[in-house]
């Protein structure tokens, strides 16, 4: 027997990176929200590497922030090191990455969620969904509490039928020996869900006192750290370095000799692992000509001695892990604090979802995060945010919200998942975005703050300061268009110092800035702005002027594609009724049920001619206007 | 809903008396007018037809004599502005016309796209909807079959290898971006990039060059007939044409007009050119010298050098040999009905391995041997016909041109010292365009390449 434990607008199952963003977003959007999680001490826990951001992922964190989410704010308060990557490349691929303090991150996140007015946190194991007339109406916990809600979001990560594997040892478990969620997974299968088995893994952690750092290379943070959140003002200057070392022939020999004991190679692991995050045994086998592989030693926090051995992810037995470590410079005497392990888990085939992350066949139910076949904290958080917004919208009868591929990496991520599915744990890469130049980390606020404000996720003050920044950027660009720079000695000197060719006649400041060697700071010396501009305004002015040609080209591409995106496919369309569409395409269309012709065109197996036919079919409504004049 | 102007050849592919290139869209009239010499098409009445000439804007030469029909929307098939350009049938001329239209900014229509537009703009009634969809499917299948058939195995192989080259380059840049700390690969620099792009650029340019040559082949091997006056050049032409087109007399210099004839010699199409310039070749040689005459004759794909059997080799003859040194020639020693005064061995020496045929053209003797020699010259591969036929599909050529353009953008970006990840956008675009030629545009293959080429972790 169950008891009625309460009624909510939105229930979030799980308190990882997806769950935290989902619960917070739903509450901010105005929904009375309940989060149910297995262990309240593990909110937003990082079971794998202690870092957030990096190429593509770092942009997602900024996008989350521009939409009013938490990840950027929390990491900005708790990082032990911050680095801007790809500084030698173009503005589109610069990326911020932070080393996180794992325990502090949890505390900070928990404190924010605890103080969110419309959000209730509760420790519980959900076993079942309440589904009435095909719609999700609530959840039932193992303690027989029945909670009711208009929308339910599942964000159970790698917990569903999780199984940890170390060598020939295998046991039912979530990450880091937390309880696995078994009954919920079985229940989803009963409800008709299509599940797949994925695998991921982590390396061993060693005690810092047993590491000889003198044999490694130091990897310090930036002196002038930038931040993820547009609200962060204060930098953490007391940063902690990471360290770099390498495997060698002896490491590889240990792996070769014990390969049969690796769960990966013994056949114990059935799940599909990610190619971009291979185990060390995988690297050695697949790239056996490489004499060495990089190993990064990353502290897990300020107040802990645990060191994450990045690059040594493995499913080898514990004694082999120990032997491997001893071959690596700096780690000869290292002591393992936690052994590395592989983890297998159930995930939902994401083509079963609408782009709102609502389950097509069970209205009211949403899934977000690693359960949808992704990997990575940022990918999970981005989905969580979107699911939270949409679940709340549904409960409150507000409009649903979808980001498209030209608006955000989050849009690329979700569109890829629900349109193409994935046959390995999905990671965002910059190459997955066709409009990479538009989806920069520096302009996430310009792309999304307005949207966040309209969703009720961004406060007045922040919105006003965003508008002010935009205004200043616009005015400064205009000013530089008007200012003429004459070939004076001062001008020529600055150009010469930058390595450029001297001016023959006067030029507009904007044109001088377009020269590859010129930077805004040089132009600024020649013609100072009338107002005191902040660095981010200057950065924006420089990027928008210097790369205008490329940006324009990307915008044209978007425009062309937008016409297809705007063609809505009616939700009652009967693909069987359309003659001429190839059988394979028809099957795919029936499964994915794309919302727009643009989305349909991205389904693999749907050819341009199928799209044309689809377009013609949809446009039949216009036929009423037929006339015979010719 | 469509804002661009599409075009296609709307008559069946093959030899017909007249072929039509059709344009539809907002720019249809403007584009046609830019190429048209005659009435100002932008100001003529709708549903009228106009005689005039199509001018190639790049050379200002007359490309075609045409009739142009102007039909303004909405009283047209597609309800958009429609222009139909009627030109002489024949693949060569209609393709040339299509290319000019494309160069002016029209886009090559997708299969069935005119019908699709007609439908989307409400021209066709409900009962026809099903038929339209079948038509798109059928046309697409057919177009694909045709395109695939037209695609030489070597072309597809070459394109694939160019794509692979670009893909590796792109993957290299990607790995630098997505895994900035990965130290096993050196940072791709603009210098490295420019090498790669230049390589591919040269290859695509060569393909387009060959496409041009392929066109020449379809239009006919341009064949020049040279020789001193009264050696039988016109007789040769007549013999090949089997028709008295040129005036044949014994009086030197009686061939007056520039004449062009198309003949099919055992499957090899020849375009015989007997122009005033070539008729007086010996004058040219005297006037402008051997080297410049060579340049003029180099324009021809094949040169038939005619000598007189009844006269000794003259200084002019020897000059002609010098002019055609290393060019594709067939030496024809004509008038074997006269007493032999010419030294055949000497001729063979000057011919330097190239064919020497003896004929009496007035008596129709030796024509068969000549035709065999012409066919052999081609099929023996000395003109490398195999290479010439590489790219003939207009869609392929158009895509190659676009690929070359985006590669040019990439190279310009490199020269402007743009960041490599921006340059790479254009390189990726090139890769995609080449992919459209071989029917492969799956983005996933880049990610596959990334993970098979590099051992990535962090």
Short mmCIF file of N, CA and C in Angstrom, two decimals, chain A residues 51 55-56 83 85-86 89-93 97 99 219 244 246 275-278 283 286-287 290 292-294 296 298 310 405 420 424 427-432 434 436-437 514 516 546-547 550 553-554 557 563 567 577-582 607-610 612-617 619-620 622-623 625-630, chain B residues 1-4 47 71 74-79 110-111 116 119-126 129-130 132-134 136-137 140-141 173-174 176-184 187 409-410 412-426 429 432 443-444 446-458:
data_model
loop_
_atom_site.label_atom_id
_atom_site.label_comp_id
_atom_site.label_asym_id
_atom_site.label_seq_id
_atom_site.Cartn_x
_atom_site.Cartn_y
_atom_site.Cartn_z
N UNK A 51 36.77 18.18 -13.34
CA UNK A 51 36.87 19.42 -14.11
C UNK A 51 35.59 19.70 -14.85
N UNK A 55 36.59 22.73 -24.55
CA UNK A 55 35.97 23.06 -25.83
C UNK A 55 34.54 22.53 -25.92
N UNK A 56 33.66 23.28 -26.48
CA UNK A 56 32.22 22.97 -26.63
C UNK A 56 31.53 22.89 -25.25
N UNK A 83 41.55 27.79 -16.49
CA UNK A 83 42.41 28.01 -17.67
C UNK A 83 41.56 28.32 -18.90
N UNK A 85 41.53 27.79 -22.72
CA UNK A 85 42.20 26.94 -23.71
C UNK A 85 42.05 27.54 -25.10
N UNK A 86 42.92 27.10 -26.00
CA UNK A 86 42.86 27.52 -27.40
C UNK A 86 43.03 29.02 -27.58
N UNK A 89 44.05 30.29 -30.96
CA UNK A 89 43.18 30.08 -32.11
C UNK A 89 42.12 31.17 -32.17
N UNK A 90 41.12 30.94 -33.04
CA UNK A 90 40.10 31.96 -33.24
C UNK A 90 39.13 32.04 -32.09
N UNK A 91 38.31 33.10 -32.09
CA UNK A 91 37.40 33.34 -30.98
C UNK A 91 36.33 32.25 -30.84
N UNK A 92 36.04 31.54 -31.95
CA UNK A 92 34.95 30.58 -31.90
C UNK A 92 35.30 29.36 -31.07
N UNK A 93 36.57 29.10 -30.89
CA UNK A 93 36.93 27.84 -30.24
C UNK A 93 37.67 28.05 -28.92
N UNK A 97 38.13 26.25 -18.99
CA UNK A 97 38.00 24.99 -18.25
C UNK A 97 38.47 25.19 -16.81
N UNK A 99 39.30 23.38 -13.00
CA UNK A 99 39.46 22.21 -12.15
C UNK A 99 38.57 22.45 -10.94
N UNK A 219 51.35 22.16 -14.35
CA UNK A 219 50.33 22.74 -15.23
C UNK A 219 49.52 23.75 -14.43
N UNK A 244 51.67 16.91 -15.08
CA UNK A 244 51.64 16.06 -16.28
C UNK A 244 52.77 15.04 -16.24
N UNK A 246 53.77 10.76 -18.03
CA UNK A 246 53.49 9.93 -19.20
C UNK A 246 53.60 8.45 -18.86
N UNK A 275 34.27 6.39 -27.61
CA UNK A 275 35.57 6.39 -28.29
C UNK A 275 36.45 7.53 -27.80
N UNK A 276 35.79 8.62 -27.38
CA UNK A 276 36.59 9.80 -27.03
C UNK A 276 37.16 9.70 -25.63
N UNK A 277 36.79 8.67 -24.88
CA UNK A 277 37.29 8.54 -23.54
C UNK A 277 37.67 7.08 -23.32
N UNK A 278 38.66 6.61 -24.08
CA UNK A 278 38.99 5.19 -24.04
C UNK A 278 39.74 4.83 -22.77
N UNK A 283 43.67 2.30 -25.44
CA UNK A 283 44.64 3.17 -26.11
C UNK A 283 45.87 2.36 -26.52
N UNK A 286 44.82 -0.16 -29.41
CA UNK A 286 44.45 0.44 -30.69
C UNK A 286 45.56 1.29 -31.29
N UNK A 287 46.36 1.87 -30.45
CA UNK A 287 47.45 2.72 -30.96
C UNK A 287 48.77 2.18 -30.43
N UNK A 290 52.29 3.95 -30.42
CA UNK A 290 52.60 5.14 -29.63
C UNK A 290 53.45 4.77 -28.42
N UNK A 292 54.11 6.52 -25.79
CA UNK A 292 53.66 7.00 -24.49
C UNK A 292 52.30 7.69 -24.59
N UNK A 293 51.61 7.74 -23.48
CA UNK A 293 50.35 8.47 -23.42
C UNK A 293 50.40 9.45 -22.26
N UNK A 294 49.69 10.57 -22.43
CA UNK A 294 49.71 11.59 -21.38
C UNK A 294 48.91 11.16 -20.16
N UNK A 296 47.49 13.08 -16.70
CA UNK A 296 47.37 14.33 -15.93
C UNK A 296 47.01 13.98 -14.48
N UNK A 298 45.36 15.31 -11.29
CA UNK A 298 44.46 16.41 -10.97
C UNK A 298 43.93 16.29 -9.55
N UNK A 310 44.10 11.25 -14.41
CA UNK A 310 43.44 11.46 -15.69
C UNK A 310 44.23 10.78 -16.82
N UNK A 405 19.72 24.67 -33.53
CA UNK A 405 21.16 24.41 -33.71
C UNK A 405 21.96 25.68 -33.92
N UNK A 420 18.97 11.94 -34.33
CA UNK A 420 19.85 10.90 -34.85
C UNK A 420 20.05 9.75 -33.86
N UNK A 424 26.91 5.39 -29.08
CA UNK A 424 27.92 5.34 -28.02
C UNK A 424 27.58 6.52 -27.10
N UNK A 427 29.25 12.74 -26.65
CA UNK A 427 29.95 13.89 -26.11
C UNK A 427 29.86 15.03 -27.11
N UNK A 428 29.70 16.23 -26.61
CA UNK A 428 29.71 17.39 -27.51
C UNK A 428 31.13 17.64 -27.99
N UNK A 429 31.25 17.94 -29.28
CA UNK A 429 32.53 18.36 -29.84
C UNK A 429 32.23 19.60 -30.67
N UNK A 430 33.21 20.45 -30.81
CA UNK A 430 32.92 21.67 -31.59
C UNK A 430 32.55 21.30 -33.02
N UNK A 431 33.08 20.16 -33.49
CA UNK A 431 32.80 19.79 -34.87
C UNK A 431 31.37 19.31 -35.08
N UNK A 432 30.62 19.10 -34.01
CA UNK A 432 29.23 18.72 -34.19
C UNK A 432 28.36 19.93 -34.53
N UNK A 434 27.44 22.99 -36.78
CA UNK A 434 27.72 23.52 -38.11
C UNK A 434 27.87 25.04 -38.09
N UNK A 436 29.56 26.82 -35.71
CA UNK A 436 30.47 26.99 -34.59
C UNK A 436 30.84 28.44 -34.33
N UNK A 437 31.00 29.18 -35.43
CA UNK A 437 31.44 30.57 -35.29
C UNK A 437 30.38 31.43 -34.60
N UNK A 514 40.43 45.51 -38.80
CA UNK A 514 40.22 44.27 -39.55
C UNK A 514 41.52 43.63 -40.00
N UNK A 516 44.81 41.59 -39.90
CA UNK A 516 45.06 40.45 -39.02
C UNK A 516 45.93 40.77 -37.81
N UNK A 546 36.40 42.11 -36.43
CA UNK A 546 37.46 41.36 -37.11
C UNK A 546 36.93 40.18 -37.93
N UNK A 547 35.92 39.51 -37.42
CA UNK A 547 35.48 38.29 -38.09
C UNK A 547 34.13 38.45 -38.77
N UNK A 550 33.23 36.28 -41.88
CA UNK A 550 32.89 34.89 -41.58
C UNK A 550 31.55 34.78 -40.85
N UNK A 553 28.76 35.14 -43.26
CA UNK A 553 28.59 33.93 -44.07
C UNK A 553 27.81 32.88 -43.27
N UNK A 554 28.17 32.73 -42.01
CA UNK A 554 27.46 31.77 -41.17
C UNK A 554 26.00 32.15 -41.02
N UNK A 557 24.05 31.10 -43.96
CA UNK A 557 23.77 29.66 -43.91
C UNK A 557 22.58 29.37 -43.02
N UNK A 563 14.46 28.43 -43.25
CA UNK A 563 13.23 28.25 -44.01
C UNK A 563 12.68 26.84 -43.80
N UNK A 567 9.22 25.23 -41.41
CA UNK A 567 8.13 24.41 -41.98
C UNK A 567 7.72 23.37 -40.96
N UNK A 577 0.50 7.40 -45.51
CA UNK A 577 -0.39 7.96 -46.53
C UNK A 577 0.38 8.65 -47.65
N UNK A 578 1.69 8.82 -47.44
CA UNK A 578 2.47 9.56 -48.43
C UNK A 578 3.14 8.59 -49.39
N UNK A 579 2.67 8.60 -50.62
CA UNK A 579 3.32 7.75 -51.62
C UNK A 579 4.65 8.36 -51.98
N UNK A 580 5.57 7.53 -52.41
CA UNK A 580 6.81 8.08 -52.95
C UNK A 580 7.94 8.21 -51.97
N UNK A 581 7.67 8.22 -50.67
CA UNK A 581 8.78 8.27 -49.72
C UNK A 581 9.34 6.87 -49.55
N UNK A 582 10.66 6.77 -49.62
CA UNK A 582 11.31 5.47 -49.55
C UNK A 582 10.97 4.79 -48.23
N UNK A 607 16.40 11.05 -47.46
CA UNK A 607 17.13 11.71 -48.55
C UNK A 607 16.46 13.00 -48.98
N UNK A 608 17.20 13.83 -49.71
CA UNK A 608 16.61 15.10 -50.17
C UNK A 608 15.30 14.92 -50.92
N UNK A 609 15.19 13.85 -51.70
CA UNK A 609 13.94 13.65 -52.45
C UNK A 609 12.79 13.33 -51.49
N UNK A 610 13.10 12.58 -50.42
CA UNK A 610 12.06 12.30 -49.42
C UNK A 610 11.58 13.60 -48.78
N UNK A 612 11.65 16.57 -50.17
CA UNK A 612 10.84 17.29 -51.16
C UNK A 612 9.41 16.77 -51.16
N UNK A 613 9.30 15.46 -51.15
CA UNK A 613 7.98 14.85 -51.19
C UNK A 613 7.19 15.22 -49.93
N UNK A 614 7.89 15.16 -48.81
CA UNK A 614 7.27 15.52 -47.54
C UNK A 614 6.74 16.96 -47.59
N UNK A 615 7.57 17.82 -48.14
CA UNK A 615 7.21 19.23 -48.24
C UNK A 615 5.95 19.39 -49.09
N UNK A 616 5.92 18.69 -50.21
CA UNK A 616 4.77 18.77 -51.09
C UNK A 616 3.52 18.28 -50.37
N UNK A 617 3.68 17.18 -49.65
CA UNK A 617 2.54 16.60 -48.93
C UNK A 617 1.99 17.59 -47.90
N UNK A 619 2.23 20.74 -47.88
CA UNK A 619 1.70 21.96 -48.48
C UNK A 619 0.37 21.74 -49.18
N UNK A 620 -0.14 20.53 -49.10
CA UNK A 620 -1.42 20.27 -49.76
C UNK A 620 -2.51 21.22 -49.29
N UNK A 622 -2.44 24.21 -49.08
CA UNK A 622 -2.48 25.43 -49.89
C UNK A 622 -3.27 25.26 -51.18
N UNK A 623 -3.64 23.99 -51.43
CA UNK A 623 -4.20 23.70 -52.74
C UNK A 623 -5.54 24.37 -52.97
N UNK A 625 -6.11 27.18 -53.02
CA UNK A 625 -5.94 28.41 -53.79
C UNK A 625 -5.74 28.15 -55.28
N UNK A 626 -5.99 26.94 -55.69
CA UNK A 626 -5.72 26.60 -57.09
C UNK A 626 -6.53 27.48 -58.04
N UNK A 627 -5.89 27.90 -59.07
CA UNK A 627 -6.64 28.57 -60.11
C UNK A 627 -6.15 28.04 -61.44
N UNK A 628 -6.90 28.22 -62.44
CA UNK A 628 -6.52 27.63 -63.71
C UNK A 628 -5.98 28.63 -64.71
N UNK A 629 -5.81 29.84 -64.26
CA UNK A 629 -5.28 30.83 -65.19
C UNK A 629 -3.86 30.46 -65.57
N UNK A 630 -3.53 30.59 -66.77
CA UNK A 630 -2.18 30.38 -67.25
C UNK A 630 -2.01 31.12 -68.54
N UNK B 1 7.63 30.82 -51.40
CA UNK B 1 8.57 30.68 -50.30
C UNK B 1 10.02 30.70 -50.78
N UNK B 2 10.26 30.27 -52.03
CA UNK B 2 11.65 30.22 -52.48
C UNK B 2 12.09 31.56 -53.00
N UNK B 3 13.28 31.95 -52.63
CA UNK B 3 13.73 33.27 -53.03
C UNK B 3 14.82 33.19 -54.09
N UNK B 4 15.30 32.00 -54.37
CA UNK B 4 16.36 31.92 -55.37
C UNK B 4 15.78 31.54 -56.73
N UNK B 47 4.95 37.20 -71.79
CA UNK B 47 4.51 36.22 -72.77
C UNK B 47 4.83 36.68 -74.19
N UNK B 71 8.08 35.13 -69.62
CA UNK B 71 6.75 34.95 -69.02
C UNK B 71 6.82 35.39 -67.57
N UNK B 74 2.16 35.92 -62.11
CA UNK B 74 1.90 34.52 -61.73
C UNK B 74 1.32 33.69 -62.86
N UNK B 75 1.21 34.26 -64.06
CA UNK B 75 0.57 33.46 -65.11
C UNK B 75 1.60 32.56 -65.77
N UNK B 76 2.27 31.76 -64.97
CA UNK B 76 3.26 30.83 -65.51
C UNK B 76 3.10 29.48 -64.83
N UNK B 77 3.86 28.54 -65.32
CA UNK B 77 3.80 27.18 -64.78
C UNK B 77 4.11 27.15 -63.29
N UNK B 78 5.13 27.91 -62.91
CA UNK B 78 5.54 27.88 -61.49
C UNK B 78 4.95 29.04 -60.70
N UNK B 79 4.24 29.92 -61.42
CA UNK B 79 3.71 31.17 -60.83
C UNK B 79 4.80 32.18 -60.53
N UNK B 110 16.89 21.20 -58.48
CA UNK B 110 16.86 19.80 -58.05
C UNK B 110 15.94 19.05 -59.01
N UNK B 111 16.07 17.74 -59.04
CA UNK B 111 15.16 16.99 -59.90
C UNK B 111 13.71 17.27 -59.51
N UNK B 116 7.74 20.97 -58.36
CA UNK B 116 7.54 21.18 -56.94
C UNK B 116 7.12 22.63 -56.68
N UNK B 119 3.72 23.28 -57.70
CA UNK B 119 2.80 22.75 -56.71
C UNK B 119 2.71 23.65 -55.49
N UNK B 120 3.89 23.98 -54.96
CA UNK B 120 3.91 24.76 -53.72
C UNK B 120 3.29 26.13 -53.93
N UNK B 121 3.36 26.64 -55.14
CA UNK B 121 2.76 27.94 -55.40
C UNK B 121 1.30 27.81 -55.83
N UNK B 122 0.78 26.60 -55.68
CA UNK B 122 -0.64 26.41 -55.88
C UNK B 122 -1.09 26.25 -57.33
N UNK B 123 -0.18 25.86 -58.20
CA UNK B 123 -0.53 25.74 -59.61
C UNK B 123 -1.28 24.44 -59.89
N UNK B 124 -0.98 23.43 -59.11
CA UNK B 124 -1.47 22.10 -59.46
C UNK B 124 -2.54 21.68 -58.48
N UNK B 125 -3.56 21.00 -58.95
CA UNK B 125 -4.66 20.67 -58.04
C UNK B 125 -4.39 19.37 -57.29
N UNK B 126 -5.28 19.11 -56.35
CA UNK B 126 -5.09 18.03 -55.39
C UNK B 126 -4.89 16.68 -56.07
N UNK B 129 -1.44 15.90 -56.87
CA UNK B 129 -0.41 15.90 -55.83
C UNK B 129 0.38 14.59 -55.82
N UNK B 130 -0.37 13.51 -55.84
CA UNK B 130 0.26 12.19 -55.79
C UNK B 130 1.23 12.04 -56.97
N UNK B 132 2.72 14.35 -58.58
CA UNK B 132 3.90 15.19 -58.42
C UNK B 132 4.94 14.47 -57.58
N UNK B 133 4.47 13.84 -56.50
CA UNK B 133 5.40 13.16 -55.62
C UNK B 133 6.07 11.98 -56.32
N UNK B 134 5.27 11.25 -57.11
CA UNK B 134 5.85 10.15 -57.88
C UNK B 134 6.89 10.68 -58.84
N UNK B 136 8.69 13.41 -58.60
CA UNK B 136 9.94 13.80 -57.93
C UNK B 136 10.78 12.56 -57.67
N UNK B 137 10.10 11.53 -57.16
CA UNK B 137 10.82 10.29 -56.88
C UNK B 137 11.45 9.75 -58.16
N UNK B 140 14.23 11.89 -59.49
CA UNK B 140 15.41 11.81 -58.64
C UNK B 140 16.17 10.53 -58.91
N UNK B 141 15.41 9.42 -58.95
CA UNK B 141 16.06 8.15 -59.21
C UNK B 141 16.79 8.18 -60.53
N UNK B 173 42.80 19.75 -37.51
CA UNK B 173 42.46 21.02 -36.88
C UNK B 173 41.48 20.78 -35.73
N UNK B 174 40.51 19.91 -35.98
CA UNK B 174 39.52 19.62 -34.95
C UNK B 174 40.16 19.08 -33.68
N UNK B 176 43.09 19.58 -32.62
CA UNK B 176 43.77 20.69 -31.94
C UNK B 176 42.77 21.51 -31.13
N UNK B 177 41.56 21.64 -31.66
CA UNK B 177 40.55 22.45 -30.99
C UNK B 177 39.92 21.71 -29.82
N UNK B 178 39.46 20.49 -30.09
CA UNK B 178 38.71 19.76 -29.07
C UNK B 178 39.60 19.13 -28.01
N UNK B 179 40.85 18.89 -28.37
CA UNK B 179 41.78 18.31 -27.39
C UNK B 179 43.06 19.15 -27.35
N UNK B 180 42.95 20.37 -26.83
CA UNK B 180 44.08 21.30 -26.93
C UNK B 180 45.33 20.82 -26.20
N UNK B 181 45.17 19.90 -25.26
CA UNK B 181 46.35 19.47 -24.50
C UNK B 181 46.95 18.19 -25.07
N UNK B 182 46.28 17.63 -26.06
CA UNK B 182 46.76 16.39 -26.66
C UNK B 182 48.06 16.70 -27.40
N UNK B 183 49.15 16.09 -26.97
CA UNK B 183 50.45 16.55 -27.45
C UNK B 183 51.04 15.65 -28.53
N UNK B 184 50.28 14.64 -28.95
CA UNK B 184 50.86 13.68 -29.86
C UNK B 184 50.80 14.13 -31.31
N UNK B 187 50.64 21.08 -33.72
CA UNK B 187 49.59 22.06 -33.96
C UNK B 187 49.56 22.37 -35.46
N UNK B 409 38.33 30.71 -50.94
CA UNK B 409 38.04 31.46 -49.70
C UNK B 409 39.00 31.04 -48.59
N UNK B 410 39.22 29.72 -48.50
CA UNK B 410 40.13 29.21 -47.47
C UNK B 410 41.53 29.77 -47.67
N UNK B 412 42.38 32.46 -49.31
CA UNK B 412 42.38 33.90 -48.98
C UNK B 412 42.45 34.12 -47.48
N UNK B 413 41.71 33.30 -46.75
CA UNK B 413 41.72 33.39 -45.29
C UNK B 413 43.12 33.15 -44.75
N UNK B 414 43.81 32.19 -45.34
CA UNK B 414 45.18 31.90 -44.91
C UNK B 414 46.07 33.12 -45.18
N UNK B 415 45.90 33.70 -46.37
CA UNK B 415 46.70 34.88 -46.71
C UNK B 415 46.41 36.04 -45.77
N UNK B 416 45.15 36.15 -45.35
CA UNK B 416 44.78 37.21 -44.42
C UNK B 416 45.14 36.86 -42.98
N UNK B 417 45.78 35.72 -42.81
CA UNK B 417 46.20 35.26 -41.48
C UNK B 417 45.03 35.12 -40.52
N UNK B 418 43.93 34.63 -41.02
CA UNK B 418 42.77 34.37 -40.17
C UNK B 418 43.11 33.17 -39.27
N UNK B 419 42.46 33.10 -38.11
CA UNK B 419 42.70 31.92 -37.25
C UNK B 419 42.35 30.64 -38.00
N UNK B 420 43.08 29.59 -37.70
CA UNK B 420 42.98 28.36 -38.48
C UNK B 420 41.58 27.74 -38.40
N UNK B 421 40.91 27.94 -37.27
CA UNK B 421 39.59 27.33 -37.15
C UNK B 421 38.55 28.04 -38.02
N UNK B 422 38.85 29.26 -38.43
CA UNK B 422 37.95 29.94 -39.37
C UNK B 422 38.25 29.48 -40.79
N UNK B 423 39.54 29.39 -41.10
CA UNK B 423 39.94 28.88 -42.42
C UNK B 423 39.34 27.50 -42.62
N UNK B 424 39.33 26.74 -41.54
CA UNK B 424 38.86 25.37 -41.62
C UNK B 424 37.38 25.28 -41.99
N UNK B 425 36.61 26.31 -41.67
CA UNK B 425 35.19 26.31 -42.05
C UNK B 425 35.06 26.15 -43.56
N UNK B 426 35.90 26.89 -44.30
CA UNK B 426 35.83 26.81 -45.75
C UNK B 426 36.39 25.49 -46.28
N UNK B 429 33.69 23.03 -45.85
CA UNK B 429 32.68 23.26 -46.88
C UNK B 429 33.12 22.61 -48.20
N UNK B 432 32.51 19.00 -47.99
CA UNK B 432 31.09 18.69 -48.15
C UNK B 432 30.66 18.75 -49.61
N UNK B 443 28.04 13.87 -41.85
CA UNK B 443 28.94 14.59 -40.97
C UNK B 443 29.67 13.66 -40.00
N UNK B 444 29.00 12.57 -39.69
CA UNK B 444 29.54 11.63 -38.70
C UNK B 444 30.93 11.16 -39.08
N UNK B 446 33.45 12.70 -40.05
CA UNK B 446 34.51 13.53 -39.49
C UNK B 446 34.85 13.06 -38.08
N UNK B 447 33.80 12.76 -37.33
CA UNK B 447 34.02 12.33 -35.96
C UNK B 447 34.68 10.94 -35.95
N UNK B 448 34.26 10.08 -36.88
CA UNK B 448 34.94 8.78 -37.00
C UNK B 448 36.42 8.96 -37.28
N UNK B 449 36.69 9.88 -38.22
CA UNK B 449 38.08 10.14 -38.58
C UNK B 449 38.88 10.60 -37.36
N UNK B 450 38.25 11.48 -36.59
CA UNK B 450 38.91 12.04 -35.42
C UNK B 450 39.38 10.93 -34.49
N UNK B 451 38.49 9.97 -34.26
CA UNK B 451 38.82 8.96 -33.26
C UNK B 451 39.65 7.81 -33.82
N UNK B 452 39.68 7.68 -35.14
CA UNK B 452 40.54 6.62 -35.65
C UNK B 452 41.94 7.16 -35.91
N UNK B 453 42.03 8.46 -36.19
CA UNK B 453 43.34 9.04 -36.50
C UNK B 453 44.14 9.36 -35.23
N UNK B 454 43.42 9.73 -34.18
CA UNK B 454 44.12 10.18 -32.98
C UNK B 454 43.69 9.37 -31.76
N UNK B 455 44.61 9.19 -30.86
CA UNK B 455 44.30 8.47 -29.62
C UNK B 455 43.95 9.50 -28.56
N UNK B 456 42.66 9.70 -28.33
CA UNK B 456 42.23 10.84 -27.52
C UNK B 456 41.73 10.44 -26.16
N UNK B 457 42.04 11.24 -25.19
CA UNK B 457 41.58 10.92 -23.84
C UNK B 457 40.88 12.07 -23.18
N UNK B 458 41.63 13.07 -22.79
CA UNK B 458 41.09 14.11 -21.93
C UNK B 458 40.04 14.95 -22.63
#
